[in-house]
Amino acid sequence: MYFFIARQPIFDSNMSVVAYELLFRNSEKNIFPAIDPNIATSRMIDGITSVDDWNSILQHKTAYINFTAEAVIQELPLTLPRKKIVVELLESAEPTPELLKAVIKLHNQGYKVALDDYEHNPAWEPFLPYIHSVKIETPLIAPQKLLQICNRLQHFSHLILLAEKIETQQDYLQAKSLGFEHFQGYFFCKPEMFKSRFLGHSHAALLKVIKEINQDEISADKVVQACEGDLRLSVKLLRYVNSALFTRTVPINSIKHAVSFLGKRELQRFVYLTLTTYATSERLFEVIKISLTRARFSELWAQQAYRAELSDKAFLGGMLSVVDAVLGTDMETIIESISLSEPLKNILLKRDGPIGLCLVLLEKIERAEWQQVDTLLPQLNIGAELTSKLYNEASLWAEARLMILQDKEVV
């Protein structure tokens, strides 16, 4: 049995991550929705409990996990740690007396319960005193009806209102104006929401290094000079090259030695990693994790299922696929500033070719759009089991690199 785990961040109004929704897909293609949903839930719990390190997935945050009404009545959430989860009742649940009794029991035992895809139904009101949060797909509800729902929920002051399917700045601002406190959706990956606030001296130095290392014949002296022009970049480079990621006979104490030791390929990798880590918010860290995971997955996919000689290009395509959201600048401007090749431009702008299609696959995994994942896998010459293995490996790789570049210990 193997699992995909899509992890979608949930933000507060300060753009801090307060939780993740975990969306699971196991190795049996028909598990959602063709088989009994309670069997699916049981298998999902088996998958959750088999995860060795919750913190590597959750980063010490809470996990929203979907449960059917039947699973809640059967008390399946009690098999999971109450301090780490929010029991999310699926929209298919009916407000029965049996379910209310089960929700009250969960509440009394310290579990938090959320209602998914909530639209006001008086039959749910007896549940609300025992509910932690209400999830509403705000962009899909007419404004007048949405206002009525919000006004009604204000009578339950303990409730957290969570806006789902937030894709644009307008979606976000509308939900915030109605009193929503938490937000979920891919708005956090949209550069237009976060206009350039980080294109300072450090980014200028990095872009200069990137331009140098993208030359067919790179000049080590020019690369060293560009790196030495920024103290923060120099410190990160020395920390990176002296980390547990590499085997050395002696410590490396100079930028010139570091550039020589790494070589062009690893230097490119370091620079692109560093470009994504000049961040000052949790929103950006989430984008960075996506960037690193995409880069490593694309590289592994190229090595094992496509063309190994193109793994560097696949890595770079994955790494830069959300750089516009990191820098708060449109992709075309960034591409021109670092002199990328025409094929790579088309990968990033048009999702062109097999590498571009690999990026589309990753976007579908991130959104837990499993049917479209199934459609794309044969086109990429890769099976579901290998995809799951590589994706999990890429996620762990991303976490390890991110910790090093954020000056944390790798455990």
Coordinates of C-alpha atoms in Angstrom, one line a residue:
M1 CA 0.0 0.0 0.0
Y2 CA 1.4 3.4 -0.9
F3 CA -0.1 6.9 -0.4
F4 CA -0.1 10.3 -2.0
I5 CA -0.5 12.9 0.6
A6 CA -1.4 16.4 -0.7
R7 CA -0.8 19.0 2.0
Q8 CA -2.7 22.3 1.6
P9 CA -1.9 25.1 3.9
I10 CA -4.5 27.1 5.8
F11 CA -3.6 30.7 6.6
D12 CA -4.8 33.3 9.1
S13 CA -5.3 36.9 8.2
N14 CA -1.6 37.7 8.9
M15 CA -0.6 35.0 6.3
S16 CA 0.7 32.7 9.0
V17 CA 0.1 29.0 8.5
V18 CA -2.2 27.8 11.2
A19 CA -2.9 24.3 9.9
Y20 CA -2.7 22.0 6.9
E21 CA -5.5 20.0 5.3
L22 CA -4.2 16.5 4.5
L23 CA -5.7 14.9 1.4
F24 CA -4.9 11.3 0.8
R25 CA -5.0 9.0 -2.2
N26 CA -3.9 5.4 -1.9
S27 CA -2.7 2.9 -4.4
E28 CA -6.1 1.6 -5.5
K29 CA -7.3 3.9 -8.2
N30 CA -11.0 3.4 -7.4
I31 CA -10.8 4.2 -3.7
F32 CA -12.3 7.7 -4.3
P33 CA -15.3 7.4 -4.7
A34 CA -16.1 3.9 -6.1
I35 CA -15.7 1.9 -2.9
D36 CA -17.4 2.3 0.4
P37 CA -16.3 5.6 1.9
N38 CA -15.9 4.1 5.4
I39 CA -13.4 1.5 4.0
A40 CA -11.7 4.4 2.3
T41 CA -11.5 6.3 5.6
S42 CA -10.2 3.2 7.5
R43 CA -7.4 2.8 4.9
M44 CA -6.7 6.5 5.1
I45 CA -6.2 6.2 8.9
D46 CA -3.9 3.2 8.3
G47 CA -1.9 5.4 6.0
I48 CA -1.8 8.2 8.5
T49 CA -0.7 6.0 11.4
S50 CA 2.0 4.5 9.3
V51 CA 3.7 7.9 8.7
D52 CA 6.9 7.8 10.7
D53 CA 7.3 11.5 11.3
W54 CA 4.2 13.6 11.6
N55 CA 6.2 16.7 12.2
S56 CA 8.0 16.4 8.8
I57 CA 4.6 16.7 7.2
L58 CA 2.8 19.1 9.6
Q59 CA 5.7 21.2 10.8
H60 CA 4.1 21.2 14.3
K61 CA 0.8 22.5 12.9
T62 CA -2.7 21.0 13.1
A63 CA -4.0 18.7 10.4
Y64 CA -7.5 18.9 9.0
I65 CA -8.5 15.4 8.0
N66 CA -11.7 14.4 6.2
F67 CA -14.1 11.9 7.8
T68 CA -17.5 10.6 6.7
A69 CA -20.4 10.8 9.1
E70 CA -20.3 7.0 9.5
A71 CA -16.6 7.1 10.4
V72 CA -17.3 9.7 13.1
I73 CA -20.2 7.7 14.5
Q74 CA -17.9 4.6 14.6
E75 CA -15.5 6.8 16.5
L76 CA -12.6 6.3 14.1
P77 CA -11.1 9.8 14.8
L78 CA -10.4 8.5 18.4
T79 CA -7.5 6.5 16.9
L80 CA -5.7 9.7 16.1
P81 CA -4.0 12.2 18.5
R82 CA -6.6 14.9 19.5
K83 CA -4.0 17.6 19.7
K84 CA -2.8 17.1 16.1
I85 CA -6.0 16.9 14.1
V86 CA -9.2 18.7 13.3
V87 CA -12.0 16.2 12.4
E88 CA -13.4 17.6 9.1
L89 CA -17.0 16.3 8.5
L90 CA -17.5 15.8 4.8
E91 CA -20.2 17.7 3.0
S92 CA -22.1 14.4 2.4
A93 CA -22.8 14.1 6.2
E94 CA -26.4 14.4 7.3
P95 CA -27.3 16.1 10.6
T96 CA -28.7 13.0 12.4
P97 CA -29.1 12.5 16.2
E98 CA -26.5 9.7 16.0
L99 CA -24.0 12.1 14.4
L100 CA -24.7 14.8 17.0
K101 CA -24.1 12.4 19.8
A102 CA -20.8 11.4 18.2
V103 CA -19.7 15.0 17.7
I104 CA -20.5 15.9 21.3
K105 CA -18.4 12.9 22.5
L106 CA -15.5 14.1 20.3
H107 CA -15.9 17.6 21.7
N108 CA -16.0 16.4 25.3
Q109 CA -12.8 14.4 24.7
G110 CA -10.9 17.4 23.4
Y111 CA -11.2 16.9 19.7
K112 CA -11.9 19.7 17.3
V113 CA -14.6 19.2 14.6
A114 CA -15.0 21.2 11.4
L115 CA -18.0 21.3 9.0
D116 CA -16.9 21.2 5.4
D117 CA -18.7 23.1 2.5
Y118 CA -21.2 24.6 5.0
E119 CA -24.3 26.2 3.6
H120 CA -26.8 27.3 6.2
N121 CA -29.2 24.5 7.2
P122 CA -31.2 24.9 10.4
A123 CA -30.8 21.2 11.1
W124 CA -27.0 21.8 11.7
E125 CA -27.6 24.5 14.4
P126 CA -27.7 22.0 17.3
F127 CA -24.2 21.0 16.2
L128 CA -22.6 24.4 16.2
P129 CA -21.9 24.8 19.9
Y130 CA -19.6 21.8 19.6
I131 CA -18.0 22.8 16.3
H132 CA -14.5 24.4 16.1
S133 CA -14.6 25.8 12.6
V134 CA -16.9 26.1 9.6
K135 CA -15.5 25.8 6.1
I136 CA -17.3 27.7 3.3
E137 CA -16.5 27.9 -0.4
T138 CA -17.0 31.6 -0.5
P139 CA -16.4 32.3 -4.2
L140 CA -19.1 29.7 -5.1
I141 CA -21.9 31.3 -3.0
A142 CA -23.9 34.3 -4.1
P143 CA -22.9 37.4 -2.2
Q144 CA -26.3 38.0 -0.6
K145 CA -26.6 34.4 0.6
L146 CA -23.0 34.4 1.9
L147 CA -23.7 37.5 3.9
Q148 CA -26.8 35.9 5.4
I149 CA -24.8 32.8 6.4
C150 CA -22.1 34.9 8.0
N151 CA -24.6 37.0 9.9
R152 CA -26.3 33.8 11.3
L153 CA -22.9 32.3 12.3
Q154 CA -22.1 35.4 14.3
H155 CA -24.4 34.1 17.0
F156 CA -21.8 31.4 17.7
S157 CA -18.8 33.6 18.6
H158 CA -16.5 30.7 19.2
L159 CA -16.6 29.5 15.6
I160 CA -13.7 30.0 13.3
L161 CA -14.9 30.9 9.8
L162 CA -12.6 29.3 7.2
A163 CA -12.9 30.5 3.5
E164 CA -12.2 27.7 1.0
K165 CA -11.4 27.9 -2.7
I166 CA -9.7 31.2 -2.4
E167 CA -7.9 31.7 -5.7
T168 CA -7.6 35.5 -6.2
Q169 CA -6.9 38.7 -4.3
Q170 CA -10.6 39.6 -4.7
D171 CA -11.7 36.3 -3.2
Y172 CA -9.4 36.9 -0.2
L173 CA -10.5 40.5 0.4
Q174 CA -14.2 39.7 0.1
A175 CA -13.9 36.8 2.6
K176 CA -11.8 38.9 5.0
S177 CA -14.4 41.7 4.9
L178 CA -17.1 39.3 6.0
G179 CA -15.2 38.2 9.1
F180 CA -13.5 35.1 7.9
E181 CA -10.3 34.4 9.9
H182 CA -8.8 31.5 8.1
F183 CA -8.2 31.0 4.3
Q184 CA -7.4 28.0 2.1
G185 CA -6.8 27.9 -1.6
Y186 CA -4.0 28.7 -4.1
F187 CA -4.2 32.5 -3.7
F188 CA -0.9 32.3 -1.8
C189 CA 0.9 31.2 -5.0
K190 CA -0.3 34.2 -7.0
P191 CA 2.3 36.9 -7.5
E192 CA -0.3 39.6 -8.1
M193 CA -1.3 39.3 -4.5
F194 CA 2.2 40.0 -3.2
K195 CA 3.8 42.6 -5.3
S196 CA 7.6 42.8 -5.1
R197 CA 8.7 43.5 -1.6
F198 CA 11.9 41.4 -1.6
L199 CA 13.8 42.6 -4.7
G200 CA 16.5 44.3 -2.7
H201 CA 20.3 44.2 -2.8
S202 CA 20.4 40.5 -2.0
H203 CA 18.2 39.5 -4.9
A204 CA 20.1 41.7 -7.2
A205 CA 23.3 39.9 -6.3
L206 CA 21.6 36.5 -6.7
L207 CA 20.2 37.4 -10.1
K208 CA 23.7 38.5 -11.2
V209 CA 25.1 35.1 -10.1
I210 CA 22.3 33.3 -11.9
K211 CA 23.1 35.2 -15.1
E212 CA 26.8 34.2 -14.9
I213 CA 26.1 30.5 -14.2
N214 CA 23.7 30.3 -17.1
Q215 CA 26.4 31.1 -19.6
D216 CA 27.6 28.2 -21.8
E217 CA 31.2 28.9 -20.5
I218 CA 31.0 30.2 -17.0
S219 CA 33.8 32.3 -15.5
A220 CA 34.6 31.1 -12.0
D221 CA 36.2 34.5 -11.2
K222 CA 33.0 36.4 -12.1
V223 CA 30.9 34.0 -10.1
V224 CA 33.2 34.4 -7.1
Q225 CA 33.1 38.2 -7.5
A226 CA 29.3 38.2 -7.7
C227 CA 29.0 36.0 -4.6
E228 CA 31.4 38.1 -2.6
G229 CA 29.4 41.2 -3.4
D230 CA 26.7 40.1 -0.9
L231 CA 27.6 39.1 2.6
R232 CA 24.4 37.1 3.2
L233 CA 24.9 35.1 0.1
S234 CA 28.5 34.4 1.0
V235 CA 27.6 33.1 4.4
K236 CA 24.8 30.9 3.0
L237 CA 27.2 29.5 0.4
L238 CA 29.8 28.6 3.0
R239 CA 27.2 27.1 5.3
Y240 CA 25.8 25.0 2.5
V241 CA 29.1 23.7 1.2
N242 CA 30.2 22.7 4.7
S243 CA 26.9 21.0 5.6
A244 CA 26.2 17.3 6.0
L245 CA 25.0 17.2 2.4
F246 CA 28.6 16.9 1.1
T247 CA 31.7 14.9 2.0
R248 CA 34.8 17.0 2.5
T249 CA 38.3 16.2 3.7
V250 CA 38.8 19.7 5.2
P251 CA 36.4 22.6 6.0
I252 CA 35.9 25.1 3.1
N253 CA 36.6 28.6 4.2
S254 CA 36.7 30.7 1.1
I255 CA 34.1 31.6 -1.6
K256 CA 36.6 30.6 -4.3
H257 CA 37.2 27.2 -2.8
A258 CA 33.4 26.8 -2.4
V259 CA 32.7 27.6 -6.1
S260 CA 35.5 25.3 -7.2
F261 CA 34.3 22.5 -4.9
L262 CA 30.7 22.6 -6.0
G263 CA 31.1 22.9 -9.7
K264 CA 28.6 24.3 -12.2
R265 CA 25.7 21.9 -11.5
E266 CA 25.7 22.1 -7.7
L267 CA 26.4 25.8 -7.8
Q268 CA 23.3 26.3 -10.0
R269 CA 21.4 24.2 -7.5
F270 CA 22.6 26.2 -4.5
V271 CA 21.8 29.6 -6.2
Y272 CA 18.3 28.6 -7.2
L273 CA 17.7 27.2 -3.7
T274 CA 18.9 30.4 -2.1
L275 CA 16.8 32.6 -4.5
T276 CA 13.7 31.0 -3.0
T277 CA 14.8 31.3 0.6
Y278 CA 15.1 35.1 0.9
A279 CA 11.6 35.1 2.4
T280 CA 10.2 36.8 5.5
S281 CA 6.7 35.2 5.8
E282 CA 5.2 31.8 6.2
R283 CA 3.2 32.4 3.0
L284 CA 6.5 32.5 1.1
F285 CA 7.9 29.5 3.0
E286 CA 4.9 27.5 1.7
V287 CA 5.7 28.6 -1.9
I288 CA 9.4 27.7 -1.3
K289 CA 8.5 24.2 -0.2
I290 CA 6.4 23.7 -3.4
S291 CA 9.4 25.0 -5.4
L292 CA 11.9 22.7 -3.9
T293 CA 9.6 19.7 -4.0
R294 CA 8.8 20.3 -7.7
A295 CA 12.5 20.7 -8.5
R296 CA 13.5 17.4 -6.9
F297 CA 10.6 15.4 -8.2
S298 CA 11.1 16.7 -11.7
E299 CA 14.8 15.7 -11.5
L300 CA 14.0 12.2 -10.2
W301 CA 11.3 11.7 -12.8
A302 CA 13.7 12.7 -15.6
Q303 CA 16.3 10.3 -14.3
Q304 CA 14.0 7.3 -13.9
A305 CA 11.2 7.7 -16.4
Y306 CA 12.3 10.2 -19.1
R307 CA 15.8 11.2 -20.1
A308 CA 18.5 11.3 -17.5
E309 CA 20.6 13.8 -19.4
L310 CA 17.8 16.4 -19.1
S311 CA 17.4 16.0 -15.3
D312 CA 19.2 19.3 -14.7
K313 CA 16.8 21.1 -16.9
A314 CA 13.9 19.4 -15.2
F315 CA 15.2 20.4 -11.8
L316 CA 15.6 24.0 -12.9
G317 CA 12.1 24.0 -14.4
G318 CA 10.6 22.8 -11.2
M319 CA 12.6 25.2 -9.1
L320 CA 11.6 28.3 -11.1
S321 CA 8.0 27.3 -11.7
V322 CA 6.8 29.5 -8.8
V323 CA 9.6 32.0 -8.6
D324 CA 7.1 34.7 -9.7
A325 CA 5.2 34.1 -6.5
V326 CA 8.4 34.2 -4.4
L327 CA 9.6 37.5 -5.9
G328 CA 6.2 39.1 -6.4
T329 CA 7.1 39.8 -10.0
D330 CA 5.6 38.5 -13.3
M331 CA 7.4 35.5 -14.8
E332 CA 8.3 37.2 -18.1
T333 CA 10.3 39.9 -16.3
I334 CA 12.2 37.3 -14.2
I335 CA 13.0 35.2 -17.2
E336 CA 14.4 38.1 -19.1
S337 CA 16.6 39.2 -16.2
I338 CA 18.4 35.8 -15.9
S339 CA 18.7 35.0 -19.6
L340 CA 17.1 31.6 -19.7
S341 CA 17.1 29.4 -22.9
E342 CA 14.0 29.4 -25.2
P343 CA 13.0 25.8 -24.3
L344 CA 13.1 26.6 -20.6
K345 CA 11.1 29.8 -21.2
N346 CA 8.4 27.8 -22.8
I347 CA 8.4 25.2 -20.0
L348 CA 7.8 28.0 -17.5
L349 CA 5.4 30.2 -19.5
K350 CA 3.5 27.5 -21.5
R351 CA 4.1 24.3 -19.6
D352 CA 5.6 23.1 -22.9
G353 CA 6.9 19.6 -23.6
P354 CA 7.3 16.6 -21.2
I355 CA 9.0 18.7 -18.5
G356 CA 6.1 21.2 -18.6
L357 CA 3.7 18.3 -18.4
C358 CA 5.5 17.1 -15.3
L359 CA 4.9 20.5 -13.7
V360 CA 1.2 20.1 -14.6
L361 CA 1.2 16.7 -12.9
L362 CA 2.7 18.3 -9.7
E363 CA 0.1 21.0 -9.7
K364 CA -2.6 18.4 -9.8
I365 CA -1.1 16.4 -7.0
E366 CA -0.8 19.6 -4.9
R367 CA -4.5 20.2 -5.5
A368 CA -5.4 16.6 -4.9
E369 CA -7.1 16.3 -8.3
W370 CA -6.6 12.6 -8.5
Q371 CA -8.5 11.8 -11.6
Q372 CA -6.4 14.2 -13.6
V373 CA -3.3 12.7 -12.0
D374 CA -4.4 9.3 -13.3
T375 CA -4.8 10.8 -16.8
L376 CA -1.4 12.4 -16.8
L377 CA 0.7 9.5 -15.5
P378 CA 0.8 7.4 -18.7
Q379 CA 1.8 10.5 -20.7
L380 CA 4.8 10.8 -18.5
N381 CA 5.7 7.1 -18.7
I382 CA 5.4 6.7 -14.9
G383 CA 3.2 4.6 -12.7
A384 CA 1.3 5.7 -9.6
E385 CA 3.5 3.7 -7.2
L386 CA 6.7 5.2 -8.5
T387 CA 5.1 8.7 -8.6
S388 CA 4.1 8.4 -4.9
K389 CA 7.6 7.2 -3.9
L390 CA 9.3 10.0 -5.8
Y391 CA 6.9 12.6 -4.5
N392 CA 7.4 11.6 -0.9
E393 CA 11.2 11.5 -1.4
A394 CA 11.1 14.9 -3.0
S395 CA 9.1 16.3 -0.1
L396 CA 11.7 15.1 2.5
W397 CA 14.5 16.4 0.3
A398 CA 12.9 19.8 0.2
E399 CA 12.5 19.9 4.0
A400 CA 16.1 19.0 4.5
R401 CA 17.5 21.7 2.1
L402 CA 15.1 24.3 3.5
M403 CA 16.3 23.7 7.0
I404 CA 20.0 24.2 6.0
L405 CA 19.3 27.4 4.1
Q406 CA 17.2 28.7 7.0
D407 CA 20.2 28.0 9.3
K408 CA 18.5 25.1 11.1
E409 CA 19.8 21.7 12.0
V410 CA 19.0 18.8 9.7
V411 CA 17.8 15.9 11.9

